[in-house]
Coordinates of C-alpha atoms and ligand atoms in Angstrom, one line a residue:
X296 CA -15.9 -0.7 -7.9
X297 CA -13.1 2.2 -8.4
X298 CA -10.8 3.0 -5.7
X299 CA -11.4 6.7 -4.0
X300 CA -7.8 7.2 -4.3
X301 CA -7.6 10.9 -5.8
X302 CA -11.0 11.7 -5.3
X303 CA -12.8 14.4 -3.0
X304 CA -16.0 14.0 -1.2
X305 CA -18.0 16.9 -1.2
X306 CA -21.7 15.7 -1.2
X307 CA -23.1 12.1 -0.5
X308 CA -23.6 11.5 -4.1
X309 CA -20.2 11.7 -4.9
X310 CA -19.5 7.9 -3.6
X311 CA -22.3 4.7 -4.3
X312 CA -23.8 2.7 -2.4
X313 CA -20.6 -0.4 -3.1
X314 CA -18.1 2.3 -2.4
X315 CA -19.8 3.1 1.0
X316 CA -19.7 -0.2 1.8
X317 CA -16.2 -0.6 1.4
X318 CA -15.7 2.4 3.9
X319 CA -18.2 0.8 6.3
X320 CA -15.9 -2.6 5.8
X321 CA -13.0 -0.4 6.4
X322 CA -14.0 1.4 9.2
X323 CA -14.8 -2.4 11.1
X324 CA -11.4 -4.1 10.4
X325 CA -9.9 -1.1 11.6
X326 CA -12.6 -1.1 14.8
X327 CA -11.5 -4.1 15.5
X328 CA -7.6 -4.1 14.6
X329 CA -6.9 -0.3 15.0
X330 CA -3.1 -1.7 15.8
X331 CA -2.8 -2.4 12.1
X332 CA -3.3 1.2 10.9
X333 CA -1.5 3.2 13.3
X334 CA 1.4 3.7 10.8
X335 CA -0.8 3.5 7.8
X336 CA -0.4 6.9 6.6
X337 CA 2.7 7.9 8.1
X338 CA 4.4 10.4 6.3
X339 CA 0.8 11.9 5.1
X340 CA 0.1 15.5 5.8
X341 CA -4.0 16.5 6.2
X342 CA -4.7 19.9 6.3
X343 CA -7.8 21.1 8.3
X344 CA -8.8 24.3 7.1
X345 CA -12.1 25.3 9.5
X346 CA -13.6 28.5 8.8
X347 CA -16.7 27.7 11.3
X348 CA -16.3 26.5 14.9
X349 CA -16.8 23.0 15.0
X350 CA -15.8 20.1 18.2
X351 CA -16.4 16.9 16.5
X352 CA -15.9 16.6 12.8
X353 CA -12.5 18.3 13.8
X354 CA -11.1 17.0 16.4
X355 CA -12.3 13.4 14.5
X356 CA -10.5 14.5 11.8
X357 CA -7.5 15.2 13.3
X358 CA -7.0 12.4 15.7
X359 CA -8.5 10.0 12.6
X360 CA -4.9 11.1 10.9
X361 CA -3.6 10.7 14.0
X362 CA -4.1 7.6 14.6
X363 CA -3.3 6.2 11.5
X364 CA 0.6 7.7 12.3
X365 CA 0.0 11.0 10.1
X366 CA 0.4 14.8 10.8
X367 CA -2.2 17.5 10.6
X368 CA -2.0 21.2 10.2
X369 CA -4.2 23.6 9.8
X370 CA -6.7 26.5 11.7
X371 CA -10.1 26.4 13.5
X372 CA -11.4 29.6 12.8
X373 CA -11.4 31.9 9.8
X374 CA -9.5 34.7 12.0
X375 CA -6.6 33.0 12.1
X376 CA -6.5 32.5 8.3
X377 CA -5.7 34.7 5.5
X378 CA -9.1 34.7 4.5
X379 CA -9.5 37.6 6.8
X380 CA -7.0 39.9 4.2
X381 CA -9.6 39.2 1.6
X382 CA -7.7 35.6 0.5
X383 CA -10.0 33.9 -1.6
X384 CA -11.2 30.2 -1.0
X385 CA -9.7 29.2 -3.8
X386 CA -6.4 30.7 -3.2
X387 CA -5.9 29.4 0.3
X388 CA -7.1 25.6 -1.1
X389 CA -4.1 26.4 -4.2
X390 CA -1.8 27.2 -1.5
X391 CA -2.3 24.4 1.2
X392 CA -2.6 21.6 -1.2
X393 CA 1.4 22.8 -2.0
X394 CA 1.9 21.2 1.6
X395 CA -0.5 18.8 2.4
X396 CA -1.6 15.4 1.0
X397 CA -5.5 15.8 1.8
X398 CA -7.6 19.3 3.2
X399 CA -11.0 19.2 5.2
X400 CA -13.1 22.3 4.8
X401 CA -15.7 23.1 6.6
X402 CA -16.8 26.8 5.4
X403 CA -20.2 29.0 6.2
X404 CA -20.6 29.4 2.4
X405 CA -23.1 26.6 0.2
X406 CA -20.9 25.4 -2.5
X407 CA -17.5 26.9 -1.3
X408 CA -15.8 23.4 -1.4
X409 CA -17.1 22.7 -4.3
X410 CA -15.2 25.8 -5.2
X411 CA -12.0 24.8 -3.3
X412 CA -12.1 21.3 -5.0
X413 CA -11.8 22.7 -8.4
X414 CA -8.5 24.4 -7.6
X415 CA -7.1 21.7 -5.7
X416 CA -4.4 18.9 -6.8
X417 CA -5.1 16.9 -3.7
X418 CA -8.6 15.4 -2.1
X419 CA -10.9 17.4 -0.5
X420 CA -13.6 16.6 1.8
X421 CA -16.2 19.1 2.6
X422 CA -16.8 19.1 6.4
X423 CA -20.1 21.3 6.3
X424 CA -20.5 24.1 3.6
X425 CA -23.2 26.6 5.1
X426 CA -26.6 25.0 5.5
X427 CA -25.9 22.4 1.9
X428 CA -24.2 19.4 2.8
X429 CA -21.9 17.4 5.7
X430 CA -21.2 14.1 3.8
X431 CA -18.9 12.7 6.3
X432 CA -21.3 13.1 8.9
X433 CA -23.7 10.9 7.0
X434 CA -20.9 8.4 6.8
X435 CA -21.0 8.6 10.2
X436 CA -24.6 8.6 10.5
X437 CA -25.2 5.3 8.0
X438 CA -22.4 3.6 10.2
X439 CA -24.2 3.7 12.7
X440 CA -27.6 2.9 11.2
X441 CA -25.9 -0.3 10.0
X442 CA -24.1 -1.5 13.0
X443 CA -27.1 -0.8 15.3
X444 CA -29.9 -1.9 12.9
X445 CA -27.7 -4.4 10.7
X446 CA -29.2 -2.9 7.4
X447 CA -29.3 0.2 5.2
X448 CA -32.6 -0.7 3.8
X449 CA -36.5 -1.1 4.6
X450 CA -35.9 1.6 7.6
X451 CA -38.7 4.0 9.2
X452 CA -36.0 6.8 9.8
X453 CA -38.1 10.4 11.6
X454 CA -35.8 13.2 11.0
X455 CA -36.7 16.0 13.6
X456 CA -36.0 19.7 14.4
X457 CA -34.4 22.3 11.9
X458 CA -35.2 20.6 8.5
X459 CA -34.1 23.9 6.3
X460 CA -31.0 24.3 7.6
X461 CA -29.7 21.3 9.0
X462 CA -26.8 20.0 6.4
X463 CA -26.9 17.0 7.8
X464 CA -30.5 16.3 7.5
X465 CA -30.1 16.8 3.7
X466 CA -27.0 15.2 3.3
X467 CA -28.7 12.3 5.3
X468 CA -32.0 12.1 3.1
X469 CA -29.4 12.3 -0.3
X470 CA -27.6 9.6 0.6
X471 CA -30.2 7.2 2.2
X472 CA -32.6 7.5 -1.0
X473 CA -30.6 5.0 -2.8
X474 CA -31.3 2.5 -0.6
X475 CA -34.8 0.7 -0.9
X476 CA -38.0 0.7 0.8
X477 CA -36.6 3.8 3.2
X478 CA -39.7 6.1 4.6
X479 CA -38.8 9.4 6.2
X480 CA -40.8 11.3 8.5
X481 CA -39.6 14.6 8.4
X482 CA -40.6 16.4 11.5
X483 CA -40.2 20.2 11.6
X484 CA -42.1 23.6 12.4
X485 CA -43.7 25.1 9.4
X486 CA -41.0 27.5 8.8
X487 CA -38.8 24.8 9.3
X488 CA -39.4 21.8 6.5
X489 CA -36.6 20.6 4.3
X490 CA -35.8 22.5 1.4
X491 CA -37.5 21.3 -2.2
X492 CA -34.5 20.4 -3.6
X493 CA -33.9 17.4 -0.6
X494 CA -37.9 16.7 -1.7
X495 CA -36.3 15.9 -5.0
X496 CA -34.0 13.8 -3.6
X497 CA -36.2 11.9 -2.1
X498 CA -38.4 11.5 -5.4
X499 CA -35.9 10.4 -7.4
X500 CA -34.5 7.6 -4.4
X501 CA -35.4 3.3 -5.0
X502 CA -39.0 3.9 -4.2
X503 CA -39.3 5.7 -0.7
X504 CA -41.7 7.5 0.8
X505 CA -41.7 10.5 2.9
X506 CA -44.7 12.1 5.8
X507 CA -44.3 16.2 6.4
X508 CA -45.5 16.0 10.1
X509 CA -45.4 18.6 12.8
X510 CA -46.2 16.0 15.8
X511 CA -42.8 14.0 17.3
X512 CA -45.3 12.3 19.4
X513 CA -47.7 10.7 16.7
X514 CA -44.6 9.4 14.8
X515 CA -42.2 8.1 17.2
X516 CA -44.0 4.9 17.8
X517 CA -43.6 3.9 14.2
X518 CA -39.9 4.9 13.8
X519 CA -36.7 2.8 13.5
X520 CA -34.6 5.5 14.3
X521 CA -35.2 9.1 15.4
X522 CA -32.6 11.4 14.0
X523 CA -32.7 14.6 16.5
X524 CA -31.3 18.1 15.4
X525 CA -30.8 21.5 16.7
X526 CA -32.3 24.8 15.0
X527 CA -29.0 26.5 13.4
X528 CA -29.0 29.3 15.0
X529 CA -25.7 31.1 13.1
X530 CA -28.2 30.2 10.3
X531 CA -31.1 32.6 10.6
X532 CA -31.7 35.9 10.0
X533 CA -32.8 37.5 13.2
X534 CA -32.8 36.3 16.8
X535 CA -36.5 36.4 17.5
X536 CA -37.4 34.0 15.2
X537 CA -34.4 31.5 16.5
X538 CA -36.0 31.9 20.2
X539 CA -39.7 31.1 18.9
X540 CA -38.5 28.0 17.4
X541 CA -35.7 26.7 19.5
X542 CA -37.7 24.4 21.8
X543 CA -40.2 23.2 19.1
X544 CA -39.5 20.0 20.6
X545 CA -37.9 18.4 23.3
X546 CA -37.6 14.5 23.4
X547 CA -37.5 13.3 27.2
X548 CA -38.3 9.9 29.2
X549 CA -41.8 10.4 28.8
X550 CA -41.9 10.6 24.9
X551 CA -39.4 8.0 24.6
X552 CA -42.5 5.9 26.4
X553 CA -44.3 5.9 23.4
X554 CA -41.2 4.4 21.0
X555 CA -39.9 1.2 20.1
X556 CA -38.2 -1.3 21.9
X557 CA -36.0 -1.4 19.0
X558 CA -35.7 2.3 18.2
X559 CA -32.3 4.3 18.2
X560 CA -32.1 7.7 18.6
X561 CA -29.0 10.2 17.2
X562 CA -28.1 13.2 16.8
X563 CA -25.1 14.7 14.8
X564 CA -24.3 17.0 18.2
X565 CA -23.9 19.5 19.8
X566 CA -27.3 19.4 21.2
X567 CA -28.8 22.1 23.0
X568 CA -32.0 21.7 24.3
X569 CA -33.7 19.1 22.3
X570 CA -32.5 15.9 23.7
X571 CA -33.0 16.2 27.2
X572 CA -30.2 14.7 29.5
X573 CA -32.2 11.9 31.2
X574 CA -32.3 10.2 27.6
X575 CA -28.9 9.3 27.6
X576 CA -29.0 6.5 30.1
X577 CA -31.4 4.9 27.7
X578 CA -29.7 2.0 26.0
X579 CA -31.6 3.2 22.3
X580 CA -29.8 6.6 22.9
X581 CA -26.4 6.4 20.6
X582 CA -25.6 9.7 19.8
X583 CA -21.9 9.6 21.8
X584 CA -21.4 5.7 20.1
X585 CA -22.5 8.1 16.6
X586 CA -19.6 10.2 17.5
X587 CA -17.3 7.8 17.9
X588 CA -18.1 5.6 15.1
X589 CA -17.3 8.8 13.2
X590 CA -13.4 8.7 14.0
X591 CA -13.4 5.5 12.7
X592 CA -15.2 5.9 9.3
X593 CA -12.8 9.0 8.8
X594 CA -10.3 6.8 9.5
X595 CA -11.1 4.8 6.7
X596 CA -12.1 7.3 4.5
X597 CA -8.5 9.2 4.9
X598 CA -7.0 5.5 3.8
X599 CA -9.4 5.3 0.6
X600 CA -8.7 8.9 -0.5
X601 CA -5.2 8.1 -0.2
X602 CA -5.0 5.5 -1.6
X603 CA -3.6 3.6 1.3
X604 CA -6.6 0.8 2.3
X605 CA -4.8 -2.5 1.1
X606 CA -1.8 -2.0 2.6
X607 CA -2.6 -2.7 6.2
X608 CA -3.7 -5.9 6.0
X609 CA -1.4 -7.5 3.5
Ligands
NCD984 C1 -23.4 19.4 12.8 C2 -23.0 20.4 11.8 O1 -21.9 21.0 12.0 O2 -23.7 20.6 10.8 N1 -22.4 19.1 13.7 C3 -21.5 18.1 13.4 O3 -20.7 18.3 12.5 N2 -21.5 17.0 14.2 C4 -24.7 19.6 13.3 C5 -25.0 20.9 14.0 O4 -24.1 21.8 14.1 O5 -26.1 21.1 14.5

């Protein structure tokens, strides 16, 4: 397996299924010894450059380098930014990789990182471009899977809600293809089903399978995990459309009736109204232990991209 150190992440694809694993590895020894890390990357500088509003994958970001005794810089909106004098992406990644050792992106435009990491000397990691891909919130996402199921593979995995433009869904389905005997369930309204080119992905996976459904309730009792999303709003193209489709589904006590013992829900967050609140005293509900497991994978993937995993535990 190659070390990451020097590379950027900008879609799943980018790392296999070993160098995941050594994330996921990561991301536990520094669950349980976080004490080891805290001055792991001092001296690093990670710029966080967000051009869309965001809670999570920032503030994860940030106290990730935090916590492993780096600084961050950087702006969480585009106003603030010189994009807004007509900067280019390109420029401002040219620029900030003079002063920083790593730069998150998240940016409203499909491929835009992809754009930033070609005129960039240092790592990127794409932190949601436009409605394409999130991979660090699908390293978030199979951390989770794996400490809560234990496996990777052989999962029933429903993926529900905005299917067209949820980057995480896609990023999701990309990166959990290469594992075997996965069968997705992709739940959506009809103007809402995953894009042909996340079909594709599927197709060309180890063998899985996949069921376009519009009925949550007919699935969920064969599901391992139920992967909740919202509809992206700041995604379609007029208002009336967003409010018919909003509330396509709801998942409350009484539909969690008809699941598993065994079954997990998530959600990348922020919900709005599709989890309903009474869920999230139910034990299978681990969309807040998601979130959290996030800091730690970024954690580990800051370490890795800087070449700085070994170190620690030496
Ligand atoms: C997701 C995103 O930004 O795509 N949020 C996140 O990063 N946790 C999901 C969403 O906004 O719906």
């Amino acid at each position: 397996m190659g070390s990451l150190k020097g590379r950027s992440l900008l879609e799943p694809g980018d790392f296999t299924a070993e160098e995941r694993t050594m994330l996921f590895d990561l991301a536990d020894r520094i669950t349980e010894e976080p004490g080891r890390v805290s001055a792991a990357a001092a001296s690093k500088i990670l710029a966080s450059l967000f051009f869309e509003p965001s809670t999570r994958t920032r503030l994860s970001f940030e106290t990730a380098m935090l916590r492993l005794g780096g600084q961050v810089v950087g702006f969480s909106e585009a106003a603030s930014s010189s994009a807004v004098k007509g900067e280019s992406i390109a420029d401002t990644v040219r620029t900030v990789g003079c002063y920083s050792d790593i730069t998150v992106i998240r940016h409203p435009k499909e491929g835009s990182c992809r754009v930033a990491a070609q005129n960039s000397d240092v790592p990127v990691v794409n932190a949601g471009d436009g409605g394409h891909h999130h991979p660090t919130q699908t390293l978030t996402d199979l951390l989770t899977i794996r400490r809560e199921k234990g496996r990777l593979d052989h999962l029933k995995i429903g993926l529900c809600g905005d299917l067209k433009f949820g980057r995480t869904v896609h990023s999701l389905v990309k990166a959990m293809s290469v594992y075997e005997g996965i069968e997705f369930f992709l739940i959506s309204p009809e103007e809402l089903t995953v894009p042909s080119y996340v079909i594709r992905d599927i197709e060309r996976g180890r063998g899985c399978g996949y069921t376009e459904t519009r009925n949550m309730g007919a699935a969920i009792g064969a599901l391992d995990v139920l992967y909740m999303t919202r509809v992206q709003r700041e995604r379609f193209f007029n208002e009336e459309d967003y409010i018919r489709l909003k509330d396509s589904y709801i998942l409350d006590a009484e539909k969690m009736r008809g699941a598993g013992r065994d079954m997990i829900v998530m959600h990348p967050l922020p919900r709005v109204n599709e989890i309903a609140a009474e869920v999230d005293a139910d034990p299978r509900a681990v969309y807040f232990k998601q979130a959290k497991n996030g800091m730690y994978v970024r954690m580990a993937l800051i370490l890795a991209l800087l070449g700085l995993e070994e170190e620690p535990w030496k």
